[in-house]
mmCIF file of C-alpha atoms in Angstrom:
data_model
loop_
_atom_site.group_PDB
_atom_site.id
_atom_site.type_symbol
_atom_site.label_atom_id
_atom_site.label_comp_id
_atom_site.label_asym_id
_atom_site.label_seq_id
_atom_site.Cartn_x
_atom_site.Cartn_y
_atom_site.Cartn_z
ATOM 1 C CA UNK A 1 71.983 158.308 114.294
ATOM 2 C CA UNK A 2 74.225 158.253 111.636
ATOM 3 C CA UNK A 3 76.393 160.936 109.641
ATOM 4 C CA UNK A 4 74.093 161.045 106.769
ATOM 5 C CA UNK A 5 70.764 162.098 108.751
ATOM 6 C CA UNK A 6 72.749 165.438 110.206
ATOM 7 C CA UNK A 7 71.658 168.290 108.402
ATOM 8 C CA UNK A 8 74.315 170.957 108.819
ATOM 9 C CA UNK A 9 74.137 174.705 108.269
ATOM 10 C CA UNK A 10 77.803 176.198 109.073
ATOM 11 C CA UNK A 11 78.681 179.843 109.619
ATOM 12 C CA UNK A 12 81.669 181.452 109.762
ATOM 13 C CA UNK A 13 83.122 184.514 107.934
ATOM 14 C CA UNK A 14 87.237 184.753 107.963
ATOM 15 C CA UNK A 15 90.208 182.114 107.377
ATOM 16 C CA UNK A 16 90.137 180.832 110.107
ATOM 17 C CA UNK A 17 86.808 179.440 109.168
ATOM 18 C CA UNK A 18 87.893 177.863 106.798
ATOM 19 C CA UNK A 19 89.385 175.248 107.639
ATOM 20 C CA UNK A 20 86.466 173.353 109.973
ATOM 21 C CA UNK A 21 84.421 174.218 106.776
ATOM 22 C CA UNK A 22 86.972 171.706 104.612
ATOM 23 C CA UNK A 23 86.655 169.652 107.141
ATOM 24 C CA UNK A 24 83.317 168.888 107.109
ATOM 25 C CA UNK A 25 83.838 168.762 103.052
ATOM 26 C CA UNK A 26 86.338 165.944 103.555
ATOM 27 C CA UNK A 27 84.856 164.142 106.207
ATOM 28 C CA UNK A 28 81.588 164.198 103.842
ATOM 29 C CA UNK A 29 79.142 166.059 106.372
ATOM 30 C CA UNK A 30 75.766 167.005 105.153
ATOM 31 C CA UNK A 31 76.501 170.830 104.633
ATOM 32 C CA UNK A 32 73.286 171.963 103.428
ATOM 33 C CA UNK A 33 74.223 175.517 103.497
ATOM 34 C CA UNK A 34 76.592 178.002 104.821
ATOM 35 C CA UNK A 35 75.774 181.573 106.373
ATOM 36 C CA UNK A 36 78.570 184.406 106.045
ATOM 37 C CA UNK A 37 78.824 188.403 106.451
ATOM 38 C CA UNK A 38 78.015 190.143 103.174
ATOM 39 C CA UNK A 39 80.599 191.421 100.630
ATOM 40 C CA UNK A 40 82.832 193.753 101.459
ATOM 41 C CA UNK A 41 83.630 196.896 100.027
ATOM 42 C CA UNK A 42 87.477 197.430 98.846
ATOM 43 C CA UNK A 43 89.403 199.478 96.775
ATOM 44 C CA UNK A 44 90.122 203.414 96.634
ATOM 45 C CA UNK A 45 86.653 204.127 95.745
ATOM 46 C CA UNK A 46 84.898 201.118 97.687
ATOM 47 C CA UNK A 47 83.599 200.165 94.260
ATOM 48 C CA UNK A 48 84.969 196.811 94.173
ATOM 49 C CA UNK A 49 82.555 193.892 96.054
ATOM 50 C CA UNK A 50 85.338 191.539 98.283
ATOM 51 C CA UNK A 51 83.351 188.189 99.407
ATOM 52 C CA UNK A 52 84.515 186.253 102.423
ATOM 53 C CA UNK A 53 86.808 183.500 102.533
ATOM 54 C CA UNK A 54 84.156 181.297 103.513
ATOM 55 C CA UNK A 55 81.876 182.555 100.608
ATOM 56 C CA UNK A 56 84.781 181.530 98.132
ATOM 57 C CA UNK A 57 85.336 178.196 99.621
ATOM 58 C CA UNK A 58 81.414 177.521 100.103
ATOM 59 C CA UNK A 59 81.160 178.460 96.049
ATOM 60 C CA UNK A 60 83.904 176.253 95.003
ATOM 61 C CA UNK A 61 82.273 173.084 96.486
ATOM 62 C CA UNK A 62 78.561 174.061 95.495
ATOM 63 C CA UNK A 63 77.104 175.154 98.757
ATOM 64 C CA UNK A 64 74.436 177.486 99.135
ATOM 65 C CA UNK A 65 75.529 180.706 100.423
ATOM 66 C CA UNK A 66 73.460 182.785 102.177
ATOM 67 C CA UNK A 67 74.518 186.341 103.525
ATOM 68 C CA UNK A 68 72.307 188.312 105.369
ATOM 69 C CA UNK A 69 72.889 191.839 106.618
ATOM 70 C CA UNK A 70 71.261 191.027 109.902
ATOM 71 C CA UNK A 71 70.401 187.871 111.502
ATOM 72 C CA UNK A 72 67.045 188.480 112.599
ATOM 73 C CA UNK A 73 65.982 189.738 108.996
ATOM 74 C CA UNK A 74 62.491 187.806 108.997
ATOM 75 C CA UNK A 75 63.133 187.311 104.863
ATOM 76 C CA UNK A 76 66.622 185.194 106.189
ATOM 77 C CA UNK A 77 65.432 183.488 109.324
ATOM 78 C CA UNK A 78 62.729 181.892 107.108
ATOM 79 C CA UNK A 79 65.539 181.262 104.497
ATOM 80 C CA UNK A 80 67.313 179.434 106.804
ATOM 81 C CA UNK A 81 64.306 177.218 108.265
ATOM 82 C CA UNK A 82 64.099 176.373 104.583
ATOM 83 C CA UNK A 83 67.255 174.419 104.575
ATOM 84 C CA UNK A 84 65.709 171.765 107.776
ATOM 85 C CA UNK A 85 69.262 171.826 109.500
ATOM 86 C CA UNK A 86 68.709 169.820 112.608
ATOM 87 C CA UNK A 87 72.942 171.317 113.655
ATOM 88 C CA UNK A 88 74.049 174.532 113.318
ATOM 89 C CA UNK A 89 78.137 175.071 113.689
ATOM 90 C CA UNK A 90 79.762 178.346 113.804
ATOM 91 C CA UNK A 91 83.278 179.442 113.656
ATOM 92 C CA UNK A 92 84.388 182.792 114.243
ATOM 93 C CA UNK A 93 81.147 184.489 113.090
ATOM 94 C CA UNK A 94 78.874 187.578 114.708
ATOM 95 C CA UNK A 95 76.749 187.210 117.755
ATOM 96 C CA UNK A 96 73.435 185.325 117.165
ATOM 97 C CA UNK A 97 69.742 185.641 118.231
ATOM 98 C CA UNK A 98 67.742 183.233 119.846
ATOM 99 C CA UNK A 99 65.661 182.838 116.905
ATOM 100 C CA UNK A 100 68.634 181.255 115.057
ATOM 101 C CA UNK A 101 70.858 179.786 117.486
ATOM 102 C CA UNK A 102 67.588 177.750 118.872
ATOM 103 C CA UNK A 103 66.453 176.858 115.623
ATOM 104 C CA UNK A 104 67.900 173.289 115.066
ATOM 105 C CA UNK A 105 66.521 170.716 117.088
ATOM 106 C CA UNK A 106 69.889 169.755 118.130
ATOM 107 C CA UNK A 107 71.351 173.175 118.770
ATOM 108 C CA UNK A 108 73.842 175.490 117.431
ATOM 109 C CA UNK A 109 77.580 174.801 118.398
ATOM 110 C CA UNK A 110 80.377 177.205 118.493
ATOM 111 C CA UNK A 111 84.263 176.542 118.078
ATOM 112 C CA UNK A 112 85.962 179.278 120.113
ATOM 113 C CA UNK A 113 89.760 179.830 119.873
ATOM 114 C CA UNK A 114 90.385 179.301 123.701
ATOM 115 C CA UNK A 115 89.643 177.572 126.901
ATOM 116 C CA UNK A 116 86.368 178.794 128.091
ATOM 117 C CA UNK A 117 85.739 180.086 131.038
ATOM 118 C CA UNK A 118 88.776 182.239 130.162
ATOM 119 C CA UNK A 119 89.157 185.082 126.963
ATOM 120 C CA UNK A 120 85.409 185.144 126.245
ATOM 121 C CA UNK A 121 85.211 187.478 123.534
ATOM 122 C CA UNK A 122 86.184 188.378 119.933
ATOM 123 C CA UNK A 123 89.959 188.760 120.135
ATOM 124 C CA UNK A 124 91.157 185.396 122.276
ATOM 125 C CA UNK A 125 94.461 184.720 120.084
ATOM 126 C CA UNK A 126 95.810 188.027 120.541
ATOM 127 C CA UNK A 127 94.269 188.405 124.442
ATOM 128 C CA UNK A 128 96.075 185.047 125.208
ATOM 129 C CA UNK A 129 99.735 186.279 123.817
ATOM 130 C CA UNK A 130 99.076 189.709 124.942
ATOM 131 C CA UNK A 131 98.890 188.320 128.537
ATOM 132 C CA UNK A 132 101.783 186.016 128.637
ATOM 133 C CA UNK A 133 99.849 183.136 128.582
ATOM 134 C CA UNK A 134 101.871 179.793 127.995
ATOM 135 C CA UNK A 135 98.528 177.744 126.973
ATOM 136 C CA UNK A 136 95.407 178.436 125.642
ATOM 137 C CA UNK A 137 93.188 175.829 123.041
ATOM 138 C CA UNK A 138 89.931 175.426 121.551
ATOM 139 C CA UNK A 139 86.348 174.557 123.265
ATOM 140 C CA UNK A 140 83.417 173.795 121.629
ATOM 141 C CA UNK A 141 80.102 174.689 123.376
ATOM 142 C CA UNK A 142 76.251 175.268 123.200
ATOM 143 C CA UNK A 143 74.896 178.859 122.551
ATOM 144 C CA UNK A 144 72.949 180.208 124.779
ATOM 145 C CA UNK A 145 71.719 183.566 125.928
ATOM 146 C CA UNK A 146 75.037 185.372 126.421
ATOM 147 C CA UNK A 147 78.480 185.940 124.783
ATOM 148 C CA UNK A 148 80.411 182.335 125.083
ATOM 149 C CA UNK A 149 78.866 180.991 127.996
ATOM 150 C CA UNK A 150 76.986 177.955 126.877
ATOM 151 C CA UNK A 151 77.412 174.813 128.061
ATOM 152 C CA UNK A 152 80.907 172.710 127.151
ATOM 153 C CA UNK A 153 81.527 169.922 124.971
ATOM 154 C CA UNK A 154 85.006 169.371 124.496
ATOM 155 C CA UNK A 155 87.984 171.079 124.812
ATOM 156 C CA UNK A 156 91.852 170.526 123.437
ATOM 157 C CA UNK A 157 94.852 172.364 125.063
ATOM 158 C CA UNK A 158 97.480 174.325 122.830
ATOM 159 C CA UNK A 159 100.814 175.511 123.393
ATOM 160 C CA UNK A 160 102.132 178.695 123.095
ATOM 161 C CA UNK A 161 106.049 178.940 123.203
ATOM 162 C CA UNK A 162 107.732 182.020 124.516
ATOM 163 C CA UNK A 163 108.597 183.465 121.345
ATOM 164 C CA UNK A 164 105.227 182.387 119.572
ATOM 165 C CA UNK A 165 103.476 185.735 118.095
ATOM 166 C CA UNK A 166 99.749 185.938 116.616
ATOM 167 C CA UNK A 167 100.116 184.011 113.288
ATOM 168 C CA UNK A 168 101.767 181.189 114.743
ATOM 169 C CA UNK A 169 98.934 180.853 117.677
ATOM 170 C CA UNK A 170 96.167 181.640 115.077
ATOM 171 C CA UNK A 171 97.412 178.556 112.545
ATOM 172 C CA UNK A 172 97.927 176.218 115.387
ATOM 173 C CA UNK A 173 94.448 176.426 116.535
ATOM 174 C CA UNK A 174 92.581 177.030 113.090
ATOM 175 C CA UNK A 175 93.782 173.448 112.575
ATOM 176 C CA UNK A 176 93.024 172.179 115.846
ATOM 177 C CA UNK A 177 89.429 173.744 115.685
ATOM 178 C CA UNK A 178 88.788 171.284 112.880
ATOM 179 C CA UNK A 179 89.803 168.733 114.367
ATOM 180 C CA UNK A 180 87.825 169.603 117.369
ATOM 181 C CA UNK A 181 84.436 170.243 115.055
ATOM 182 C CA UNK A 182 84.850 166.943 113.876
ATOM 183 C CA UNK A 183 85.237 165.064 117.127
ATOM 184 C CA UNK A 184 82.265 166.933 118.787
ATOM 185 C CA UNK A 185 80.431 166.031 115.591
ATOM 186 C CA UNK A 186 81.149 162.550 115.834
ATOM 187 C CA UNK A 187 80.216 163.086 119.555
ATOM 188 C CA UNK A 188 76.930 164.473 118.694
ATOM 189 C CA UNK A 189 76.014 161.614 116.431
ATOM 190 C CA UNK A 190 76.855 158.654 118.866
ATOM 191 C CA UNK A 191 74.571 160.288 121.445
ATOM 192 C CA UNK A 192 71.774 160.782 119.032
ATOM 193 C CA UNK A 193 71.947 164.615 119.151
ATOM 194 C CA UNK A 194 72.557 164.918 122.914
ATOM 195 C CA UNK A 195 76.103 164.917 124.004
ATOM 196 C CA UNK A 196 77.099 165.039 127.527
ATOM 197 C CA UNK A 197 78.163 168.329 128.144
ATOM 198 C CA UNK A 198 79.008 170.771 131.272
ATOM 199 C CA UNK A 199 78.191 174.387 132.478
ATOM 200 C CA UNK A 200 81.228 176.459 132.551
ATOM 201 C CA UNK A 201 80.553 177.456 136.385
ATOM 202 C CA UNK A 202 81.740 174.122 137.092
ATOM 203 C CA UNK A 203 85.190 174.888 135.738
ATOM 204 C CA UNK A 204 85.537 177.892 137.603
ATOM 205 C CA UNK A 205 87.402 178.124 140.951
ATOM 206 C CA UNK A 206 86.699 180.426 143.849
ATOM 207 C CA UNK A 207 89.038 183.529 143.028
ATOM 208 C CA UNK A 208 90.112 182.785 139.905
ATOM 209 C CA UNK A 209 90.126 185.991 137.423
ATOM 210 C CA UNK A 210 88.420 185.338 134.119
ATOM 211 C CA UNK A 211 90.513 187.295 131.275
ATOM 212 C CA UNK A 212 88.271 188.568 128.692
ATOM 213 C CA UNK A 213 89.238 189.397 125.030
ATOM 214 C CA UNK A 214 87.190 192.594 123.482
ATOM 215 C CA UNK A 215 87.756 193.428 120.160
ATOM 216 C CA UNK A 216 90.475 194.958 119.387
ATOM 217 C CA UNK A 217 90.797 198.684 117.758
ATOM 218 C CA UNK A 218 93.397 201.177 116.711
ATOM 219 C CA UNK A 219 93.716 202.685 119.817
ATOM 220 C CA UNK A 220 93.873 198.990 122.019
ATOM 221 C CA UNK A 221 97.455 198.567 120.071
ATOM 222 C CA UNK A 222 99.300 201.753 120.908
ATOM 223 C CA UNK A 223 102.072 200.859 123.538
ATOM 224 C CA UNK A 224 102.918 201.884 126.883
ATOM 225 C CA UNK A 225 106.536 202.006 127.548
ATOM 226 C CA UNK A 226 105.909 202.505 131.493
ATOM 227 C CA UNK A 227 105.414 198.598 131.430
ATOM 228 C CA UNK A 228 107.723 196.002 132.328
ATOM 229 C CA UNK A 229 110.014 194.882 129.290
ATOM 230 C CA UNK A 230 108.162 191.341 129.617
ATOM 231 C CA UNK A 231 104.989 192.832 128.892
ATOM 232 C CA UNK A 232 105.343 195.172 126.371
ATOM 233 C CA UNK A 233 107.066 192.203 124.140
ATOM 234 C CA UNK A 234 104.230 189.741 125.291
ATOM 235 C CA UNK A 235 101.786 193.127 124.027
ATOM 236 C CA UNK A 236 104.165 193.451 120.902
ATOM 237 C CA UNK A 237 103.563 189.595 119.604
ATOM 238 C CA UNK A 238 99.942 189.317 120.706
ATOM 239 C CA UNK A 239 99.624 191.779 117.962
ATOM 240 C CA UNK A 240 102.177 190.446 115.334
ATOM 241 C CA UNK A 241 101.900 190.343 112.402
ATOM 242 C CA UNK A 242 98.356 192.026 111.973
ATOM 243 C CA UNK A 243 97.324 194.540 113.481
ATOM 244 C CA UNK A 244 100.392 195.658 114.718
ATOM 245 C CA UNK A 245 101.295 197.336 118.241
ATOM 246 C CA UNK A 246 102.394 200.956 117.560
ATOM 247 C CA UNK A 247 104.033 204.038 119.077
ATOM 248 C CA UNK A 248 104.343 207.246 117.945
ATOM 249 C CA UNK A 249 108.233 208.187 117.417
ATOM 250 C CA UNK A 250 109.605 212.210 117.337
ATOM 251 C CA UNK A 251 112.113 213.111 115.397
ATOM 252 C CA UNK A 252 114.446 215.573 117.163
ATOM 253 C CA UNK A 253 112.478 218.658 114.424
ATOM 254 C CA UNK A 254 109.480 217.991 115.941
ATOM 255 C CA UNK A 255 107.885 215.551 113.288
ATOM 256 C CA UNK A 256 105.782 212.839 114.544
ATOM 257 C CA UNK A 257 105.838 209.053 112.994
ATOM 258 C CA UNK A 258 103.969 206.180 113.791
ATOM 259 C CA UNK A 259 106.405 203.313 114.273
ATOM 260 C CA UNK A 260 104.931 199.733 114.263
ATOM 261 C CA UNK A 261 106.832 196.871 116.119
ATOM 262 C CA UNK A 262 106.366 193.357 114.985
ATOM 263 C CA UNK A 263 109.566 191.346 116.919
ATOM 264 C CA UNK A 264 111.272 192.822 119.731
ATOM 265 C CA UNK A 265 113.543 190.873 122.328
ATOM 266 C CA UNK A 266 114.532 191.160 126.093
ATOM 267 C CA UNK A 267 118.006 192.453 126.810
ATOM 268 C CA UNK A 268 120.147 192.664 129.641
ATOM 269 C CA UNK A 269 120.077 196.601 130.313
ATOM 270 C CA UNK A 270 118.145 197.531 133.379
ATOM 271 C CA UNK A 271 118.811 201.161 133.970
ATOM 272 C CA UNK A 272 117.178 203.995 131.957
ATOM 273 C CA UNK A 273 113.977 206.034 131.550
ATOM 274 C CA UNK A 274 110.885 204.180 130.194
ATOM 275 C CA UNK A 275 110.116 205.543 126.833
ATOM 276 C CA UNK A 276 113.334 206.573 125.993
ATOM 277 C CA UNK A 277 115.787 205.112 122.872
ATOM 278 C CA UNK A 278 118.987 204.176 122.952
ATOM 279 C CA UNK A 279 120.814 202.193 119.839
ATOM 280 C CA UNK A 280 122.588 199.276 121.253
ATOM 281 C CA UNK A 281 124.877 196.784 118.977
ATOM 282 C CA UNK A 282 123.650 198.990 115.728
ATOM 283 C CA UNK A 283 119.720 197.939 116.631
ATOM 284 C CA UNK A 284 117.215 200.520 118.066
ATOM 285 C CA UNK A 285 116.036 200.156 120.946
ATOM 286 C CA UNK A 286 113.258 201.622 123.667
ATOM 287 C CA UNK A 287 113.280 201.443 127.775
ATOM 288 C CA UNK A 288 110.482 200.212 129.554
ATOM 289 C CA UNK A 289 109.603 200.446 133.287
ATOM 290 C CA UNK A 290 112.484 197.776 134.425
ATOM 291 C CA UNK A 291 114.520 197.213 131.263
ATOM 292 C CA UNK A 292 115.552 197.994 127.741
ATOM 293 C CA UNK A 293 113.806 196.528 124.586
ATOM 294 C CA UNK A 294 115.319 195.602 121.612
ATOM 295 C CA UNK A 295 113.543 196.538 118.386
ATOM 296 C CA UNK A 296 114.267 193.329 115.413
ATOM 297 C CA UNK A 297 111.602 194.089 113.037
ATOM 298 C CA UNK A 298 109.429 196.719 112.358
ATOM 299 C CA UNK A 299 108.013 199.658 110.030
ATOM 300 C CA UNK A 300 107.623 203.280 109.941
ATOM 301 C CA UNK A 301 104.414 204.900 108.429
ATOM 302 C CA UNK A 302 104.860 205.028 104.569
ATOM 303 C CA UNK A 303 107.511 202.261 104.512
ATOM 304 C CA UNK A 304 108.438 199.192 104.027
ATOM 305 C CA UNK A 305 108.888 196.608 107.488
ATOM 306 C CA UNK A 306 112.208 195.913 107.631
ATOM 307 C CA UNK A 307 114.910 194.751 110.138
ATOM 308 C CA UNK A 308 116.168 196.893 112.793
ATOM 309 C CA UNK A 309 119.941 196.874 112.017
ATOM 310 C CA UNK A 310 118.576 198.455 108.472
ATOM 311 C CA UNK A 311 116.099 200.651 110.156
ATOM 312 C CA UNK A 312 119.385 202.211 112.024
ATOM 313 C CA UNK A 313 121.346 202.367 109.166
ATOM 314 C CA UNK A 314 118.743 205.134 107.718
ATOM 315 C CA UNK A 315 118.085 206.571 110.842
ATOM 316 C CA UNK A 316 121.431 206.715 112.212
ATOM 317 C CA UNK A 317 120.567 209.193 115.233
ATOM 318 C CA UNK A 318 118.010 207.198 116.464
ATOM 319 C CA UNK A 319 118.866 207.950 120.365
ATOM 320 C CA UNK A 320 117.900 211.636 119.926
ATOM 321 C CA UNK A 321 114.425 210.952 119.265
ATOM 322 C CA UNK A 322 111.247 210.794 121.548
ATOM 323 C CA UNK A 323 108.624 208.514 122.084
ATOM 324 C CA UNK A 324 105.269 210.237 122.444
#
């Protein structure tokens, strides 16, 4: 087989999309058309229409853009049997039924920001800091049935340094994912549609835990102080810079603000009572189950994120309020 008789439809939706979609624009795969969520209402009045990242890219090089409000819409399932895609490759996109994921003769293909078996799910980035991992990757795989179970067909390990939050885990592997797409394509072709590939039981040892990664809401990013330091900064950069771990901080009147954390750091201090402050060297600072936390950067509600020596220096009396 060769690159030019691969008939590609990709789908994908956010940034991090994007970047296996330029791929396959600059390697000069046969994108025939591209699938993404449907605009998005912004604005005050949710009168302004907000397409996808992948819809702007997709327009800007000419490819058909399709965007159907669900997938087994018989109008867009025929749609997309129009387009004869023999590969279908998705990157961080919604769930998909049989009747599309089956529908090329050589599959559908997924490039998931982790090393399946572990952080199946929607949220594997944040999951993988918010647990203290020191690796996670990319895997490409086969869709099947279930949520990110299919069948394996490559995987690349990435490193995630101690003081690595969100953004910098999320660009590392949005690159490596297109590199990965491209390999597994090239993979594909040399085995005439039929890479070798592996179940995922295979990789899984007796009594190992699996670590999922649910989406992640409002309520999944409020903090609990009765944690050891260690975790609640691993929880505090799993969630840095968007959306933002949170706790709700009382003034000593009574009024309640939400205070989002974005950098914190370990100190030395080892005896007080979680969920209290203190202000150490100027900066604020909370106790957790086994040590104190230093707050570096965050926001309160209404404000602008700033620094915590600044954040002190307008809330001098810091140490008198209470975390809810």
């Amino acid at each position: 087989m060769k690159k030019e008789d691969l008939r590609i439809v990709f789908m994908g939706t956010p940034e991090f999309a994007v970047e296996t979609l330029k791929a396959l624009v600059d390697n000069q795969y046969n994108v025939v058309a591209v699938v993404t969520q449907p605009d998005k209402p912004v604005g005050r009045h949710q009168d302004t229409l907000q397409p996808s990242e992948v819809k702007k890219f997709a327009l800007e090089h000419n490819l058909p853009v399709l965007q159907p409000e669900k997938m087994k819409d018989p109008a867009f399932v025929e749609e997309l049997r129009g387009y004869n895609a023999n590969l279908q490759v998705v990157v961080a996109f919604r769930m998909l039924p049989e009747i599309v994921w089956d529908m090329p003769e050589f599959g559908t293909f997924n490039v998931h920001a982790a090393l399946l078996p572990q952080y199946r799910g929607a949220a594997p980035i944040n999951w993988a800091v918010i647990n203290g991992e020191t690796q996670t990757g990319v895997t490409t795989f086969f869709l099947d049935k279930d949520i990110d179970t299919g069948r394996i067909i490559m995987q690349k390990p990435f490193a995630i340094p101690d003081d690595a939050d969100v953004e910098y885990v999320y660009d590392g592997l949005m690159y490596l994912g297109a590199d990965i797409c491209i390999e597994t394509l090239e993979k594909i072709i040399s085995a005439n549609g039929h890479p070798e590939s592996i179940p995922q039981e295979s990789l899984i040892t007796a009594g190992q835990m699996l670590h999922n990664a649910p989406k992640i809401f409002k309520e999944t990013c409020e903090i609990n102080w009765r944690q050891s330091a260690k975790s609640v900064y691993d929880f505090i950069r799993g969630l840095s810079p968007y959306p933002g771990a949170w706790t709700t901080l009382v003034s000593p009147d009574g009024k309640e603000t939400v205070l989002k954390i974005f950098k914190a750091c370990i100190t030395d201090y080892k005896d007080g009572e979680a969920g209290t402050t203190a202000v150490v060297d100027k900066r604020p600072c909370i106790w957790c189950s086994d040590g104190l936390l230093q707050l570096e950067e965050l926001q309160l509600a209404g404000k602008k994120r700033m620094s915590g020596r600044d954040f002190i220096n307008g809330n001098k009396f810091f140490e008198n309020y209470i975390i809810k």
